[in-house]
Amino acid sequence: MSDALKIIQDPTLTYRQELVALAHLGESTDDTLRYSDAYYEAKKKGALCDLNEGVMPFRPRYICPDYELLFKKGCAFLELDPPKDLLEAVNVLEIFYCHVPSITTYPVYLGDLDKLLEPFVLREDRAYAKKVLRLFLRNIDKVQTDSFVHADIGPEDTVTGRLLLELTEEMQLAVPNITLRYDPERTSDDFALACVKCMLKTAKPSFANHRMFAKEWGEDYAIASCYNGLKIAGGGYTLPRLRLYECSLDAKDPDDFIARELPRHIDLQLEYMDKRVKFIVEESSFFKTNFLVTEGFVKQENFTGMFGVVGLAECCNHLLGITDNKKGFGMNEQATKLGLRIMDAIEKRVSEHVAPYCDAFDHRYRLHAQVGIDTDGMDDSPGTRIPIGAEPTMLEQLEVNEQFHPYFPTGTGDIFKFEETYIKTPEAVLPIIKGSLARGLRYFSGYLENNDVVRVTGYLVKKSEIEKLRQKKQSLNQVTVFGMGAQDGGHALDRRVQHHEESARQ
Amino acid sequence: MRKAPVNKIISFSNVDGPGNRTSIFFQGCPFNCRFCHNPETINLCENCGLCVDKCPARALSRDGDGRVRWDPSLCVQCDSCIRVCPHDASPRVRYMTVEEVLHEIRRAAPYIGGITVSGGECTLQNDFLLELFPLVRQMGKTCLLDSNGSFDFEKDPRILAVSDGVMLDVKAVSPAWHEHLIGAKRDTVLKNLDYLLSVGKLQEVRTVILPGRDEENEVTVRYVAGRIGSACGYKIIRYRPFGVREKYQKELGEFTVEEEYAERYAALARSLGASQAYVV
């Protein structure tokens, strides 16, 4: 059976999902963009992974349009005037979203929704504004059917932010993903607590370390897709990943790895990124003719490449001959220190590389702790995370995370699963988040053990939707299938639960 | 160097006082409650050695003086030792110095609002706490005592002076039922209830609701609610059989108290003015 026939006969694919799969298949028939033999060899070995980005990039991977500009100027190509009231504002956004490309075909950044909509919301009666926002969120969930669709709120408390939290709780939707940009001086405890409550019940929002991101990107940064830090009016060209465990397999020992195998693989990934970025900018039409570019909603110089890594834990454990994850990276000082050495080496080499078309970033790519894909199985844990099943106490896990998160301006994060009693004690969660962000954690996600909406590795799915796929039924959200794979192959939903070890004193 | 027997330290706890707290569980308790869910914390190890051979991970041994030694690095937390212990004790107790306990607290400090000392009965370690608490408070963290009320706080006010509050158990109010259930008289507990209220150091009161003990439950809840009013929280705890010694499970119940049953008592407490009564 041909690949095309397989796609059109798959009972679990929606029409739109078939279309995307067929387009991807069509793209793969071209071989214009070629890499070195060494690159293909490393890819075949599994040491390099292109995240199935497609061989012919016809748009940057992630695009973060300047929605403030849209509201100020309108859009000539889409014949949209600047909105004058709330209804017009959400209508403009809903239309615009449908024309923002990405690797997933859906927009991965919806804007700082609270800031954008607040002036319009404040002019309306609260109940009416809530109704409009409810329909807006429903439109996003049913039209932008992909969990990598991401909206940002904060740092300040706003009426719109509160309404979005209320609706998120009431509607229990997997789309959009939401991030609170948390700043201890600008985000009130009261608003942060409202976010914690919402997070426990719906697995969102996550908490981003606003100060850390703003220092690296300026205030105008977006959190897009899973947890990618990027510049607004810019984005990310490409995101390949070093699978560090596989990179380490031919190394004799840690020193040999750092001296020989690691730089070799870094250079191969840089080769891939350079060629791909040049192709997108020079060959594809996106930066020449797309209205997002010609009307100034994105600027090519605000894009960079995301240099991804996964499997640091397994890499360190392998190099040190540790076979039991519970005695390895994260629990074992020697392994964790090796992890830091490896990250220092990666950071240094990538920062020494002059990257094409990354003008706003001193011509450099930026590191990304990739969140894993369904086919990674148990070989490579996401980014620098401690393997599932080997997590120590939450305190120890945070201490390890805090050492690794600063390396990754284009994103990293960890996820904590809380036992049911935490729903009654959100004030016990907030100090953990505040403490860890103050100590260098970049991004904190959490959810309650028994939720339907859960965070798999970085994206959200509904457990009930995974069940649909298992019964060979379609799931509207095209990410559900990744969730199923990560659950089966990576046991991604079996992470340690933060619970109280004693039941209430008796 | 002063040392105290520590059964366990939990770096993050959401059930031992407000916010996120580090909980320190000391070994040893003067009460012997029939519904105790961790009876292995009641007594100190007598070094009888019965548990040593029962440890499947060989984490237990005897030293030259015949004392039972526990190696935490080998322990798999299977609880075999505490199941065979005839003395309601545990070999998994560390005698820790103030500095050692402080070290654990310092690690958790960025993420917690304070510490709670529990047990066993924490006030058996008052001398230790008198050294520990001022140092913890210097770190800007609060110190709460989780107490069964057996220690007369008024008689020796030093510990209260360095504490931010007490979470007090009032397990029973009727004298005969208290003596049966707890193996001790109730008088000091009730005196403490009034005293702690009067000096503003009562953080919360807890009462375990037992299955089918309508009369005893009601007497206790009525009494406590009438005393505390809205001054502090009142935690109505559903009896759970987990950890309770078998003979007492047979007497008191082998099932967890239904939420609705406990909720009745929380509603009763609220109707009597204890506005912050809630079920856990």
PDB file of C-alpha atoms in Angstrom, chain A residues 393-396 398-399 402 419 421-425 427-429 431-436 439 498-506, chain B residues 8 10-12 14-15 19-20 25 35-38 107 110-111 118-121 146 148 169 206 208 237-240 244 279-280:
ATOM      1  CA  THR A 393      11.683  14.411  45.819  1.00  0.00           C
ATOM      2  CA  MET A 394      10.289  17.602  44.377  1.00  0.00           C
ATOM      3  CA  LEU A 395      12.855  19.660  46.273  1.00  0.00           C
ATOM      4  CA  GLU A 396      15.761  17.697  44.809  1.00  0.00           C
ATOM      5  CA  LEU A 398      13.909  21.571  41.478  1.00  0.00           C
ATOM      6  CA  GLU A 399      17.490  21.924  42.683  1.00  0.00           C
ATOM      7  CA  GLU A 402      17.565  25.279  38.547  1.00  0.00           C
ATOM      8  CA  GLU A 419      -1.884  14.762  44.325  1.00  0.00           C
ATOM      9  CA  THR A 421      -5.252  17.433  48.218  1.00  0.00           C
ATOM     10  CA  TYR A 422      -3.344  20.261  46.535  1.00  0.00           C
ATOM     11  CA  ILE A 423      -6.569  21.530  44.970  1.00  0.00           C
ATOM     12  CA  LYS A 424      -7.511  22.676  48.464  1.00  0.00           C
ATOM     13  CA  THR A 425      -4.110  24.215  49.169  1.00  0.00           C
ATOM     14  CA  GLU A 427      -1.173  28.511  48.677  1.00  0.00           C
ATOM     15  CA  ALA A 428       1.160  25.555  49.262  1.00  0.00           C
ATOM     16  CA  VAL A 429       2.089  25.488  45.556  1.00  0.00           C
ATOM     17  CA  PRO A 431       5.803  29.453  47.294  1.00  0.00           C
ATOM     18  CA  ILE A 432       7.365  26.465  45.522  1.00  0.00           C
ATOM     19  CA  ILE A 433       6.990  28.198  42.156  1.00  0.00           C
ATOM     20  CA  LYS A 434       8.167  31.556  43.455  1.00  0.00           C
ATOM     21  CA  GLY A 435      11.143  30.017  45.224  1.00  0.00           C
ATOM     22  CA  SER A 436      12.270  28.021  42.239  1.00  0.00           C
ATOM     23  CA  ARG A 439      16.636  30.452  42.065  1.00  0.00           C
ATOM     24  CA  GLN A 498       3.971  15.293  44.711  1.00  0.00           C
ATOM     25  CA  HIS A 499       1.871  14.050  47.591  1.00  0.00           C
ATOM     26  CA  HIS A 500       1.782  14.387  51.298  1.00  0.00           C
ATOM     27  CA  GLU A 501       3.493  11.340  52.692  1.00  0.00           C
ATOM     28  CA  GLU A 502       1.445  11.355  55.864  1.00  0.00           C
ATOM     29  CA  SER A 503      -2.289  11.550  55.673  1.00  0.00           C
ATOM     30  CA  ALA A 504      -3.626  14.347  57.852  1.00  0.00           C
ATOM     31  CA  ARG A 505      -2.537  13.604  61.399  1.00  0.00           C
ATOM     32  CA  GLN A 506      -4.730  11.073  63.126  1.00  0.00           C
TER      33      GLN A 506
ATOM     34  CA  LYS B   8      11.273  11.591  59.255  1.00  0.00           C
ATOM     35  CA  ILE B  10       9.373  15.897  54.723  1.00  0.00           C
ATOM     36  CA  SER B  11      10.786  18.848  52.800  1.00  0.00           C
ATOM     37  CA  PHE B  12       7.473  19.948  51.231  1.00  0.00           C
ATOM     38  CA  ASN B  14       0.784  20.975  52.271  1.00  0.00           C
ATOM     39  CA  VAL B  15      -1.093  19.351  55.159  1.00  0.00           C
ATOM     40  CA  GLY B  19       1.308  27.155  52.842  1.00  0.00           C
ATOM     41  CA  ASN B  20       4.224  24.943  51.962  1.00  0.00           C
ATOM     42  CA  PHE B  25       8.495  14.180  62.757  1.00  0.00           C
ATOM     43  CA  PHE B  35      -6.612   5.306  66.034  1.00  0.00           C
ATOM     44  CA  CYS B  36      -2.978   6.366  65.691  1.00  0.00           C
ATOM     45  CA  HIS B  37      -2.021   6.017  62.023  1.00  0.00           C
ATOM     46  CA  ASN B  38       1.705   5.863  62.672  1.00  0.00           C
ATOM     47  CA  ARG B 107      17.793  23.506  51.663  1.00  0.00           C
ATOM     48  CA  PRO B 110      13.615  29.163  49.450  1.00  0.00           C
ATOM     49  CA  TYR B 111      10.373  27.284  48.853  1.00  0.00           C
ATOM     50  CA  SER B 118       5.256  16.921  64.715  1.00  0.00           C
ATOM     51  CA  GLY B 119       5.671  13.351  65.784  1.00  0.00           C
ATOM     52  CA  GLY B 120       5.228  11.411  67.895  1.00  0.00           C
ATOM     53  CA  GLU B 121       4.881  14.340  70.199  1.00  0.00           C
ATOM     54  CA  ASP B 146       1.813  20.101  65.987  1.00  0.00           C
ATOM     55  CA  ASN B 148      -1.354  16.362  71.189  1.00  0.00           C
ATOM     56  CA  ASP B 169      -5.395  17.782  68.707  1.00  0.00           C
ATOM     57  CA  ARG B 206      -8.076  18.898  64.903  1.00  0.00           C
ATOM     58  CA  VAL B 208     -10.742  12.762  64.248  1.00  0.00           C
ATOM     59  CA  ILE B 237     -10.463  14.631  60.070  1.00  0.00           C
ATOM     60  CA  ARG B 238     -12.156  11.569  58.672  1.00  0.00           C
ATOM     61  CA  TYR B 239     -10.932   8.414  60.433  1.00  0.00           C
ATOM     62  CA  ARG B 240      -8.902   6.290  58.030  1.00  0.00           C
ATOM     63  CA  VAL B 244      -3.970   1.742  62.451  1.00  0.00           C
ATOM     64  CA  VAL B 279     -13.329  18.335  56.531  1.00  0.00           C
ATOM     65  CA  VAL B 280     -10.141  16.666  55.319  1.00  0.00           C
TER      66      VAL B 280
END
